[in-house]
mmCIF file of C-alpha atoms in Angstrom:
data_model
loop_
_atom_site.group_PDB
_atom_site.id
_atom_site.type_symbol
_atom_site.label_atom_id
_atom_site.label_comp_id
_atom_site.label_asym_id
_atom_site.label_seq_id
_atom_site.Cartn_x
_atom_site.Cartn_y
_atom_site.Cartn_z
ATOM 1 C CA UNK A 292 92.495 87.447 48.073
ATOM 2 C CA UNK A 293 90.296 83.980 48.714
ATOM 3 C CA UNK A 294 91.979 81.165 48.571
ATOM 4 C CA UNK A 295 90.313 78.138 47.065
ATOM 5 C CA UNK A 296 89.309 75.737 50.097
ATOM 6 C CA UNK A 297 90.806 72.265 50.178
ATOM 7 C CA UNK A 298 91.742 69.419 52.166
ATOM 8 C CA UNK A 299 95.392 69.560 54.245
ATOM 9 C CA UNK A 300 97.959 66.991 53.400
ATOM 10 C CA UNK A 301 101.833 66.710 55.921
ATOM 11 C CA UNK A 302 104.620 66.274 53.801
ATOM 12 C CA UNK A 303 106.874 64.827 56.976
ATOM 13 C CA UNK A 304 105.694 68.066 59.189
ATOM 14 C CA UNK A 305 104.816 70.547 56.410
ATOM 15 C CA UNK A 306 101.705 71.360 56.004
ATOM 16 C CA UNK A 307 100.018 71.834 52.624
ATOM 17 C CA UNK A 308 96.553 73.257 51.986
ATOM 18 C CA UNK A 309 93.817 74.063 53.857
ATOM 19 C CA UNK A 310 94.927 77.359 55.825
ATOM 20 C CA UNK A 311 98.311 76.621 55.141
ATOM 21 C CA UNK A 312 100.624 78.958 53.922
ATOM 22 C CA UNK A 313 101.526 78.146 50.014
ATOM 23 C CA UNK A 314 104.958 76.102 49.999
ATOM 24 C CA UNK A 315 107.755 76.961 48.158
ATOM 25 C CA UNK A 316 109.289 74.148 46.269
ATOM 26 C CA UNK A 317 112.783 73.462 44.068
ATOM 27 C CA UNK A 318 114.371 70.247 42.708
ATOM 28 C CA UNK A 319 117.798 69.308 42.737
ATOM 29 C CA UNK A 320 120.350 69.704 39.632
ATOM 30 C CA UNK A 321 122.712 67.092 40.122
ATOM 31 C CA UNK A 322 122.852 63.255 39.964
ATOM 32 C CA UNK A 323 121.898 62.221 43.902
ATOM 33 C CA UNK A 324 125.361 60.103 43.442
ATOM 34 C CA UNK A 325 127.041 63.139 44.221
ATOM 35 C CA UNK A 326 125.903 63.478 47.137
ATOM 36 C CA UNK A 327 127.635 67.047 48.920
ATOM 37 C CA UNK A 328 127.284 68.628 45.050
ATOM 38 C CA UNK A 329 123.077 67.985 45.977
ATOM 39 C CA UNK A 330 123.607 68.859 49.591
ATOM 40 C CA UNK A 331 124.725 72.047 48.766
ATOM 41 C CA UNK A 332 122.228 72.807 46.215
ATOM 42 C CA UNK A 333 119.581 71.841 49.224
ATOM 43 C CA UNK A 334 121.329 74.312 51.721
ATOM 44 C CA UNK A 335 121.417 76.895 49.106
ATOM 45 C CA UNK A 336 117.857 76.548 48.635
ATOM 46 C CA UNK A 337 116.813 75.866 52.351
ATOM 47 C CA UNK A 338 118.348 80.053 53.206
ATOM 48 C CA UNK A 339 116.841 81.159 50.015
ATOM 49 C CA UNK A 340 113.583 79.804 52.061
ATOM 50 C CA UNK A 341 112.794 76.338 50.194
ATOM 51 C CA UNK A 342 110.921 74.384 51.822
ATOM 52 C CA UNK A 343 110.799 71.148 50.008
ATOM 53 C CA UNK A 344 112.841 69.635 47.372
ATOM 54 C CA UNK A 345 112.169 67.528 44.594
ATOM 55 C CA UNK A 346 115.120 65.026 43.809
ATOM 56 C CA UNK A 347 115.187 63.099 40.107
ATOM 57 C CA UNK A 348 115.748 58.691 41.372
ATOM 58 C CA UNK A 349 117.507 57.603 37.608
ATOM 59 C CA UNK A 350 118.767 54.545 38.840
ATOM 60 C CA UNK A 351 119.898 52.596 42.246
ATOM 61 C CA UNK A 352 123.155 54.367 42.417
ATOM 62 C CA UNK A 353 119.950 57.277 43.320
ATOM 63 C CA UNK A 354 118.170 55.347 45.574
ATOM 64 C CA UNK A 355 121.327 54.520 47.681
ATOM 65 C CA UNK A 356 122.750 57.933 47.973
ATOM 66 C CA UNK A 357 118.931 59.012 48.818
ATOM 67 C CA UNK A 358 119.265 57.341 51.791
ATOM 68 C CA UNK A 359 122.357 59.976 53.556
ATOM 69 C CA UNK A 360 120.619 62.585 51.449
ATOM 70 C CA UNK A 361 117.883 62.102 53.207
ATOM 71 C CA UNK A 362 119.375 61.873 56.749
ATOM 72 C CA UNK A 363 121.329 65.609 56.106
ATOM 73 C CA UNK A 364 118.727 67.724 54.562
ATOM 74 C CA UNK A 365 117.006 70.226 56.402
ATOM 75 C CA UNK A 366 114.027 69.761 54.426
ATOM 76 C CA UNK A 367 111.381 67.470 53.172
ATOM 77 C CA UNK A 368 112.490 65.389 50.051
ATOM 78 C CA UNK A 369 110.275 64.168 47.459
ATOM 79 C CA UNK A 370 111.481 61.471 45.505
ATOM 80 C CA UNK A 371 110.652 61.996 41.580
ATOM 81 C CA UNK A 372 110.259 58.625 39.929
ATOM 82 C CA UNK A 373 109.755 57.719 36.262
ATOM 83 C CA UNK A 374 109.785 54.359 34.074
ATOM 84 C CA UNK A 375 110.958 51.666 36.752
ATOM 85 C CA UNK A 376 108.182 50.690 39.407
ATOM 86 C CA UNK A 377 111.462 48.457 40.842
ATOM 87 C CA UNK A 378 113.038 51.429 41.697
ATOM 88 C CA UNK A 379 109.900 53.416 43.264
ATOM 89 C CA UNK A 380 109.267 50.473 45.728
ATOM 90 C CA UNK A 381 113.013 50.621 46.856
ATOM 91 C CA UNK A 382 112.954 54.411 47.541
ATOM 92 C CA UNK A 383 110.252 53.893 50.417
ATOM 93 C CA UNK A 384 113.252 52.108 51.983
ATOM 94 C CA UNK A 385 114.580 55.329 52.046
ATOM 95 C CA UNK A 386 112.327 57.305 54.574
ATOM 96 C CA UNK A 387 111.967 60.160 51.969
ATOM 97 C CA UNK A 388 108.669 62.197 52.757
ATOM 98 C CA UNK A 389 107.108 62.385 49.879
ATOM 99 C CA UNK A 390 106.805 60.887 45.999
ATOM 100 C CA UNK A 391 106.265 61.974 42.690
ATOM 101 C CA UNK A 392 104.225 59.527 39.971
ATOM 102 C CA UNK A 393 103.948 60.518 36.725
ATOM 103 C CA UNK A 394 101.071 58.660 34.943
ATOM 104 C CA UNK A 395 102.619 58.539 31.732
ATOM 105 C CA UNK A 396 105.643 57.082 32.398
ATOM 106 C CA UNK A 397 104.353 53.950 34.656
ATOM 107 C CA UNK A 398 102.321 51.339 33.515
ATOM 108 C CA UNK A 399 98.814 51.790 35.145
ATOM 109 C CA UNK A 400 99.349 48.017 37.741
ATOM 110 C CA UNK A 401 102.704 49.466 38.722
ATOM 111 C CA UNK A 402 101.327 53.097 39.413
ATOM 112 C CA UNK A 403 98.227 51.356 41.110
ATOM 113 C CA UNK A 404 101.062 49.341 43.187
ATOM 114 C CA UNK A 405 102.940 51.926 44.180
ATOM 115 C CA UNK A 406 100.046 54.055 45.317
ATOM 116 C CA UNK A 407 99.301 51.402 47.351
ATOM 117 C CA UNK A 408 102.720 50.958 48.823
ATOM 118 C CA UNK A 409 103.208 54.669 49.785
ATOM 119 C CA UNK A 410 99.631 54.520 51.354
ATOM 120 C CA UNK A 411 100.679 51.609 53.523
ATOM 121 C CA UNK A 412 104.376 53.472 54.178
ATOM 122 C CA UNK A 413 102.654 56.790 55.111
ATOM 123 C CA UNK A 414 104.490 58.738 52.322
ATOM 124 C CA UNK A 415 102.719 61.636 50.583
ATOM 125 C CA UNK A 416 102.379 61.629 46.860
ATOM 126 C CA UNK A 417 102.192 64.133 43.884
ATOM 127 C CA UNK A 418 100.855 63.033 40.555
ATOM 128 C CA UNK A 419 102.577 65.511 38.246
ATOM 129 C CA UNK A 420 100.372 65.295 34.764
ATOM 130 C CA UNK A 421 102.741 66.772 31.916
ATOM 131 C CA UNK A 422 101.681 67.949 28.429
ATOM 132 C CA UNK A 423 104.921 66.087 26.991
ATOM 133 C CA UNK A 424 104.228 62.197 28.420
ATOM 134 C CA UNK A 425 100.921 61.866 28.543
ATOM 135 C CA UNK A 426 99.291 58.255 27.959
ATOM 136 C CA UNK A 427 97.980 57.197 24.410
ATOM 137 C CA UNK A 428 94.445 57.368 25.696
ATOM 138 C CA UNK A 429 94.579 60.814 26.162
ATOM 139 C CA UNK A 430 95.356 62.226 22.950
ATOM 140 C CA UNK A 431 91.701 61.966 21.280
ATOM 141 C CA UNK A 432 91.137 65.224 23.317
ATOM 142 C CA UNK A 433 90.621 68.336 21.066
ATOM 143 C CA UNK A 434 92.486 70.440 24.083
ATOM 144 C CA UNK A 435 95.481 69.849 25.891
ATOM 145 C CA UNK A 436 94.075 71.110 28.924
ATOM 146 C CA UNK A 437 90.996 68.641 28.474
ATOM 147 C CA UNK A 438 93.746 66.081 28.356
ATOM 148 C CA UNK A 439 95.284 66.892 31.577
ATOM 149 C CA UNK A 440 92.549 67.181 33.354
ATOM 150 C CA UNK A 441 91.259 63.614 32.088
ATOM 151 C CA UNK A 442 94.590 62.442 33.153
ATOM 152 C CA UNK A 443 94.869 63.866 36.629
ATOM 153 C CA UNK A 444 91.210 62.860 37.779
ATOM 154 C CA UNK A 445 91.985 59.190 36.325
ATOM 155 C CA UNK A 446 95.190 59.161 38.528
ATOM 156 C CA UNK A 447 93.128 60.788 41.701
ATOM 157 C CA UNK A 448 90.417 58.132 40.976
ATOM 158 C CA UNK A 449 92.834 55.150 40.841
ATOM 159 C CA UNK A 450 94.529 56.290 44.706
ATOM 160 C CA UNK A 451 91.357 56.645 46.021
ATOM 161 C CA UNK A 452 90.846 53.213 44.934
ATOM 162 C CA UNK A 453 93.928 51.554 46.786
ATOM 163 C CA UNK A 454 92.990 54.311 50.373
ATOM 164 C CA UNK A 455 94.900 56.576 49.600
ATOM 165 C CA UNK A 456 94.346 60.454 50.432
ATOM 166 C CA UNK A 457 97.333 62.079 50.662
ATOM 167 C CA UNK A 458 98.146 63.447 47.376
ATOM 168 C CA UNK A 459 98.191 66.329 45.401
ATOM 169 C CA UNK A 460 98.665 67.135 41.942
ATOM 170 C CA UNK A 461 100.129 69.212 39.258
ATOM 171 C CA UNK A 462 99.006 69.774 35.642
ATOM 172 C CA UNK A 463 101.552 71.426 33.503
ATOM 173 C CA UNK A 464 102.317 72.908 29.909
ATOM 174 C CA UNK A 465 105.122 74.523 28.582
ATOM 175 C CA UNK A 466 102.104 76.914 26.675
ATOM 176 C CA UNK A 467 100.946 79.466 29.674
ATOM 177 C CA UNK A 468 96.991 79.298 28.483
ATOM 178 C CA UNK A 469 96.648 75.289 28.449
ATOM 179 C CA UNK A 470 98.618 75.398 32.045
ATOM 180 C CA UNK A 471 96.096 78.424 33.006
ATOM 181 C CA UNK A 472 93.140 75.904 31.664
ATOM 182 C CA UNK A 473 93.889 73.325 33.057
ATOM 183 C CA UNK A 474 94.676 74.270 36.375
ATOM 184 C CA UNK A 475 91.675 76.123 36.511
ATOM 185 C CA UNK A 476 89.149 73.159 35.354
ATOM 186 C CA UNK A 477 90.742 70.426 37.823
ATOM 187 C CA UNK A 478 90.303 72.977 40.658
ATOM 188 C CA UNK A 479 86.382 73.344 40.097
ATOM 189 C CA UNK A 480 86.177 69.707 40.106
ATOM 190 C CA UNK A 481 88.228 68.507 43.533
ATOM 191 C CA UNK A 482 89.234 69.578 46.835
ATOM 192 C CA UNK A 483 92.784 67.949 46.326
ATOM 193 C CA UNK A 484 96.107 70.404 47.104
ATOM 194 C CA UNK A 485 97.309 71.561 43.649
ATOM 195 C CA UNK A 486 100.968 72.507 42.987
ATOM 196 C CA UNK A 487 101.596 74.815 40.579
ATOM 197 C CA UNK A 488 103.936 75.297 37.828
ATOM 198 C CA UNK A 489 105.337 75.635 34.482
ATOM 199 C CA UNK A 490 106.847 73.082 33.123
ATOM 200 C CA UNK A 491 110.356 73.606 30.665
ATOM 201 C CA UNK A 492 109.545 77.519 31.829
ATOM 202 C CA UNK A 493 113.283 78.333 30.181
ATOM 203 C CA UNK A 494 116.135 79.979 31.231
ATOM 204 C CA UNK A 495 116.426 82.741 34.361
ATOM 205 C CA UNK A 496 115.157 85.785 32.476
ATOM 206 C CA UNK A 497 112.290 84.241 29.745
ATOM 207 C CA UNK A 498 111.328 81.574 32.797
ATOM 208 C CA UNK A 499 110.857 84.010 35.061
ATOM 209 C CA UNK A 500 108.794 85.977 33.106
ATOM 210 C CA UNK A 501 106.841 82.877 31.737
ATOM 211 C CA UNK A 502 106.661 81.750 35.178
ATOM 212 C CA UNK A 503 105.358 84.847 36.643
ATOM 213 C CA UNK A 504 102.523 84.590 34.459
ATOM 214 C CA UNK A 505 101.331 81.571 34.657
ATOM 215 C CA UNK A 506 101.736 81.225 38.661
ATOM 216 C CA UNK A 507 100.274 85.038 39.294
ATOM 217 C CA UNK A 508 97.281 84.586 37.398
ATOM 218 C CA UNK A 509 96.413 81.222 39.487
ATOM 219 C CA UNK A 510 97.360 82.303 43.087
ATOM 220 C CA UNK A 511 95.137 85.631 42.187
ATOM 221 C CA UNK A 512 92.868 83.603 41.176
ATOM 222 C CA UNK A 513 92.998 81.692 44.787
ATOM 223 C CA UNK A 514 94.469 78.161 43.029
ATOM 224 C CA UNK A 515 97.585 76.894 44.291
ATOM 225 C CA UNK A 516 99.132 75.592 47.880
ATOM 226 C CA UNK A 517 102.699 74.633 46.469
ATOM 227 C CA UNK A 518 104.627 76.182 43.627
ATOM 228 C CA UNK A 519 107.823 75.869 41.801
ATOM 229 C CA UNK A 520 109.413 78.299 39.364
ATOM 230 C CA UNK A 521 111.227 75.475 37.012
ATOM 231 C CA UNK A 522 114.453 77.278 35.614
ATOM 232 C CA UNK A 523 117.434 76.043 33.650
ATOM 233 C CA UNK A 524 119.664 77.368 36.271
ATOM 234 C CA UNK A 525 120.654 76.890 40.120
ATOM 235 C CA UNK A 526 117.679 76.330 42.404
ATOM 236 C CA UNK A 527 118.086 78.735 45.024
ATOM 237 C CA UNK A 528 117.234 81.007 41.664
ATOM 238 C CA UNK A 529 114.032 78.946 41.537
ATOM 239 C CA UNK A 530 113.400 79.804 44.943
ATOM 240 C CA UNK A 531 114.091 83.310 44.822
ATOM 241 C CA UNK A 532 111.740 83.962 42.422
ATOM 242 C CA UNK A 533 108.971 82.383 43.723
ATOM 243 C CA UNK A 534 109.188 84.248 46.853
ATOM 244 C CA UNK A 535 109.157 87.584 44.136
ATOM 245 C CA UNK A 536 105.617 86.254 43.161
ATOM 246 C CA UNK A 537 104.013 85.511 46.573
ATOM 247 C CA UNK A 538 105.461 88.497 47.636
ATOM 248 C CA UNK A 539 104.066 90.465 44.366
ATOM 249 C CA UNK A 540 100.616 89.086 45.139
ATOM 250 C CA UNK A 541 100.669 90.064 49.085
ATOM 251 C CA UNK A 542 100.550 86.203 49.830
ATOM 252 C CA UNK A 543 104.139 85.413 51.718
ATOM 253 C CA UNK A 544 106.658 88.523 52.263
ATOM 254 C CA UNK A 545 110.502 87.590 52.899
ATOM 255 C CA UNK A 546 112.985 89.400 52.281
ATOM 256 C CA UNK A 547 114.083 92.956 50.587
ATOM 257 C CA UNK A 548 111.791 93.903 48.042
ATOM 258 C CA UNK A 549 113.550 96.847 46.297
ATOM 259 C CA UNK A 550 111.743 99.078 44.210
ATOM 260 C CA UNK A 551 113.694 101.552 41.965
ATOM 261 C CA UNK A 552 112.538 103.926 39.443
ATOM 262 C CA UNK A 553 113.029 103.033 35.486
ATOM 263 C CA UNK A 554 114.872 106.389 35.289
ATOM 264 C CA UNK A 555 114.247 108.754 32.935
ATOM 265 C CA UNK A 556 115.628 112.323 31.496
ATOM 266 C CA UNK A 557 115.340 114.078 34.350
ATOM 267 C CA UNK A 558 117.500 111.884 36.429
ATOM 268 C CA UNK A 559 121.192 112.826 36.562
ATOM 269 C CA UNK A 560 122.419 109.580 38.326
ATOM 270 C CA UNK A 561 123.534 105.927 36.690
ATOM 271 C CA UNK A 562 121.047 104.166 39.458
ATOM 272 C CA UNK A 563 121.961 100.485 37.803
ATOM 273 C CA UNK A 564 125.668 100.001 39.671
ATOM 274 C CA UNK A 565 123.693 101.331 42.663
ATOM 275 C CA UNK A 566 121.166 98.921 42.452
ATOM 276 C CA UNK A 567 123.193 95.783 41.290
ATOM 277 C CA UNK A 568 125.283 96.322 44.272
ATOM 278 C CA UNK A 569 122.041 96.471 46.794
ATOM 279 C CA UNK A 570 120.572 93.462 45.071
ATOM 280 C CA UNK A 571 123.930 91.494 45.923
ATOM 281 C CA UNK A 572 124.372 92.858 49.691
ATOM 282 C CA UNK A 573 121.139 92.433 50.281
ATOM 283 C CA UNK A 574 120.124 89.019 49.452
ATOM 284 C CA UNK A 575 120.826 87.363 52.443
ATOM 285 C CA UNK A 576 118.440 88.988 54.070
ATOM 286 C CA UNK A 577 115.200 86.716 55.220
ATOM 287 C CA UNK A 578 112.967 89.929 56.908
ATOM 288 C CA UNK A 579 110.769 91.690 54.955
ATOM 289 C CA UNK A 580 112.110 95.132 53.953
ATOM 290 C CA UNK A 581 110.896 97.561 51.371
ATOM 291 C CA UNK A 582 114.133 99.668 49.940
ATOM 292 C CA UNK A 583 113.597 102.844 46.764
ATOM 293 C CA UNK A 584 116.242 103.963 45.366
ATOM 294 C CA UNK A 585 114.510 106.725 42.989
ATOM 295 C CA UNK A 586 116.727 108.971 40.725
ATOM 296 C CA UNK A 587 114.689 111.784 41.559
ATOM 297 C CA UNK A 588 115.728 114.148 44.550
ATOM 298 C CA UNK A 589 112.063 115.919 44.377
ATOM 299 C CA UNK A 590 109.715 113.317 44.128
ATOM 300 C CA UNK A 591 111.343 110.418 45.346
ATOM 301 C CA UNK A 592 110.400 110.476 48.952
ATOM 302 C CA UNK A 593 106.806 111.018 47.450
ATOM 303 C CA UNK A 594 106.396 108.392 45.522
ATOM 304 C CA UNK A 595 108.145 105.495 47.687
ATOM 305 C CA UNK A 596 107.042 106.653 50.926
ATOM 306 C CA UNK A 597 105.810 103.222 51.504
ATOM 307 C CA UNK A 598 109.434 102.310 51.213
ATOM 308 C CA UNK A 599 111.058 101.367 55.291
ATOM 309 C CA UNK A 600 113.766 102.610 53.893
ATOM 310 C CA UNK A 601 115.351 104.869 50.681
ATOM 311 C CA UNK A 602 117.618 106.802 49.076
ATOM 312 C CA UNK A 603 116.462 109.967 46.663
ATOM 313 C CA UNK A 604 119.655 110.583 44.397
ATOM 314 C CA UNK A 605 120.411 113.928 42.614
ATOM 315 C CA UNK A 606 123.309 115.215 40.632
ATOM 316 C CA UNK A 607 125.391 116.147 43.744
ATOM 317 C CA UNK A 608 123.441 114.789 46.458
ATOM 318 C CA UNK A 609 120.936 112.776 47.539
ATOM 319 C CA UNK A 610 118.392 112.261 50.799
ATOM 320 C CA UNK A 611 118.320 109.571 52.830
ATOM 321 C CA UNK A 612 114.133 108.705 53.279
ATOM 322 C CA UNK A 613 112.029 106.763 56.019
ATOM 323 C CA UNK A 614 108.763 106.131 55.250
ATOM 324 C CA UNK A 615 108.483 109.181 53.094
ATOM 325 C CA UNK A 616 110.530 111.680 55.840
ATOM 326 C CA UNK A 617 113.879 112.656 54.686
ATOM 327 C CA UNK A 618 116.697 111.970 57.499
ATOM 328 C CA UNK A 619 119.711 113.050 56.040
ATOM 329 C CA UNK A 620 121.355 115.029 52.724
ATOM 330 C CA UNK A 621 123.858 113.181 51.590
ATOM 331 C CA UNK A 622 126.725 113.459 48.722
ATOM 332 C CA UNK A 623 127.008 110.416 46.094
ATOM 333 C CA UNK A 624 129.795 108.664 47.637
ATOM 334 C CA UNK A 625 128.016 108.071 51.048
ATOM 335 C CA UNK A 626 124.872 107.069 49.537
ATOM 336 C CA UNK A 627 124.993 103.151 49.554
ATOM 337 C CA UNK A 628 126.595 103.296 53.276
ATOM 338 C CA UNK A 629 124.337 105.218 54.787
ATOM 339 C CA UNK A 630 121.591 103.005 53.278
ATOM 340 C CA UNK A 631 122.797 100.137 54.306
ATOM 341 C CA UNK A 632 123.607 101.524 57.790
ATOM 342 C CA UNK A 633 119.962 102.800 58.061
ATOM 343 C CA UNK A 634 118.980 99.346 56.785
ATOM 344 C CA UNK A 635 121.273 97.415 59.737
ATOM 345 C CA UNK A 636 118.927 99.548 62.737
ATOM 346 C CA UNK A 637 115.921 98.851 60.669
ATOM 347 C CA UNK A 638 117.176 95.160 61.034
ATOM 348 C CA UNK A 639 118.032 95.555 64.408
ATOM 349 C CA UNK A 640 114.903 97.088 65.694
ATOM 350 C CA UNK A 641 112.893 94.402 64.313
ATOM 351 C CA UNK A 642 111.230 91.105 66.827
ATOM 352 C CA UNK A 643 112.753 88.997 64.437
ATOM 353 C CA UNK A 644 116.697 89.974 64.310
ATOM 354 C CA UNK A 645 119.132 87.588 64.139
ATOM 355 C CA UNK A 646 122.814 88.543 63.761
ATOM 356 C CA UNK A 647 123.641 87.292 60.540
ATOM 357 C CA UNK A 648 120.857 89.579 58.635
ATOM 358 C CA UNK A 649 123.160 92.681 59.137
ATOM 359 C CA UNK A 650 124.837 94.240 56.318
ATOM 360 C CA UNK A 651 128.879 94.132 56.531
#
C-alpha cells in the first residue's frame, strides 16, 4: 500500500517519516521516581521491539530521575509534559530526545516558549491534540474532528513561527470515527509526520480491538509514521499489539504470527491448551515465522500451506506440515515438541539467528 509522503524528522537517531519504517511507540506506567520499576518496563518494551517511549514529567522529583533514566535506556525517550512550562524548560536539562506539548494544557506564551527552547536545544517535539483538553476556543466547532484539526494546525502554525520543524503530531478521540476524521483531514492539509492513536482505547481485550480499528483503517489508508496502542495494562502489551497490526497490514513483520483454525464439529482435538502454550513459548521470538495449528488432519496442510511451519491434529494423530508438505505423522503427545523442534531448525536456518530465539 502507498504511504502518504512527508517530511523526515530524527528522534536522537530514529528516523520518522519519509521512507522510514512506521515506529512503534509505548509510554511508561510508573512514576519516573522509581526509577528500576520504569527501567524495567523500558527493557520489557525495548525486546517486545519498542522503539521509543513516552514518559509522564508530574513534578521535579520526574525531571531528576529523568536524568539516569535517560542515561540507561536503550531507547529514545520523549518527555510528556502538561500544566507547568517551569518544569518543561528543566527537562531539556535532561538530554531526553524528544517532547510532548499538549496545547490545552499550556498557556499559548509558555507553549510558544517552549517551542522555542526545544528548537534552540535540538529536541524533537510532538503536539498531541486530545478530544478531552482541548482549549475554550475550540469548542464552537459543530465536529470534534473539526476541532482537532483547528487545534493541531494552530499549534503547527505557532512552531513554525519560533523555526521550528521538527515536530509531529497526533489527533486523538476516545470515539474511533472523530479519530478516523480527524486524522484523515490534517493529513490532506500538511506534510508533517503524524502519530497515530487512540486515546483511553481501554483495557487489553476492548483496546485492542478499538485500537485495531482505528490504527488499520489509517495505515491502509497510507496515514501514519508512529503509532501507539494505549492500553490499561503493561506496555510491552502495547507493543505487542502494535506489531499484530503492522504485521496484519503487510507493513513491519516480527515475530510468530500463528494462525489457528476457530474449530468446529468436525474437529476432535481441544486446540486452545495447544495454542495458549505456543503463544507463551513462542513470544520471545523477534523473526518472522508463520505457525497453523488447524484441527483438521485433511485440510489443514491445504489451507495453511503458507504457514513455515504447522501442525494438522486429528483424533489420534496428527501431521507435522512445511509449507503445505506433510513431514511427519505424529501421535498427540509429541505434537507441540516436534513443532517446536521443527520451529528451532527453521530458526536456525535463518540469516538472522541468534541463540536466544530457540525454543527450550
Amino acid at each position: 500500500m502507498k504511504r502518504r509522503k512527508t517530511k523526515q524528522i530524527k528522534l536522537g537517531e530514529l528516523k520518522i517519516g519519509g521512507d522510514a519504517p512506521i515506529v512503534v511507540q509505548s509510554m511508561t506506567k510508573v512514576h519516573p521516581e522509581d526509577i528500576e520499576g520504569t527501567l524495567f518496563q523500558i527493557d520489557e518494551a525495548y525486546k517486545a521491539g519498542c522503539e521509543a517511549i513516552r514518559i509522564a514529567v508530574p513534578d521535579r522529583k520526574a525531571v531528576e530521575a529523568l536524568k539516569e533514566i535517560k542515561a540507561r535506556s536503550p531507547i529514545p525517550i520523549i518527555a510528556d509534559l502538561h500544566f507547568s512550562p517551569k518544569l518543561a524548560m528543566m527537562v531539556f536539562d535532561t538530554a531526553v530526545e524528544g517532547i510532548r506539548l499538549n496545547p490545552g494544557t499550556m498557556p499559548k506564551e509558555a507553549l510558544k516558549e517552549i517551542l522555542s527552547a526545544a528548537r534552540e536545544k535540538k529536541v524533537t517535539v510532538r503536539i498531541g491534540v486530545n478530544s478531552g483538553s482541548l482549549p475554550q476556543e475550540y469548542h464552537r466547532f459543530e465536529k470534534l474532528s473539526e476541532a482537532l484539526v483547528a487545534c493541531a494546525l494552530d499549534a503547527l502554525e505557532l512552531g513554525e513561527s519560533v523555526g521550528l520543524y521538527e515536530m509531529k503530531f497526533s489527533l486523538k478521540a476516545s470515539d474511533v470515527v472523530e479519530t478516523l476524521e480527524a486524522n484523515r483531514r490534517f493529513a490532506t492539509l500538511t506534510d508533517y509526520p503524524i502519530h497515530l492513536g487512540l486515546t483511553e482505547a481501554g483495557p487489553l481485550f476492548s483496546g485492542t480491538v478499538k485500537s485495531a480499528v482505528t490504527l488499520g483503517v489509517l495505515l491502509s489508508e497510507g496515514i501514519g509514521d508512529t503509532i501507539r496502542v494505549s492500553l490499561t495494562g503493561p506496555p510491552v502489551w502495547e507493543v505487542r499489539v502494535a506489531y499484530k497490526i503492522l504485521s496484519a497490514l503487510g507493513l513491519r513483520k516480527r515475530g510468530v504470527d500463528i494462525i489457528s483454525c476457530p474449530t468446529c464439529g468436525r474437529c476432535k482435538v481441544d486446540l486452545i491448551p495447544i495454542v495458549t502454550e505456543l503463544e507463551k513459548k513462542l513470544e520471545h521470538i523477534t523473526e518472522p515465522l508463520t505457525v497453523a495449528v488447524m484441527g483438521c488432519v485433511v485440510n489443514g496442510p491445504t489451507e495453511a500451506r503458507h504457514a513455515d511451519v504447522g501442525i494438522a491434529a486429528g483424533k489420534k494423530s496428527g501431521v507435522l506440515f512445511r509449507k503445505g508438505r506433510i513431514i511427519d505423522k505424529l501421535p498427540p503427545e509429541r505434537w507441540i515438541d516436534r513443532l517446536l523442534e521443527e520451529i528451532n531448525a527453521l530458526l536456525k536456518a535463518s540469516d538472522k539467528y541468534n541463540e536466544s530465539s530457540e525454543v527450550l
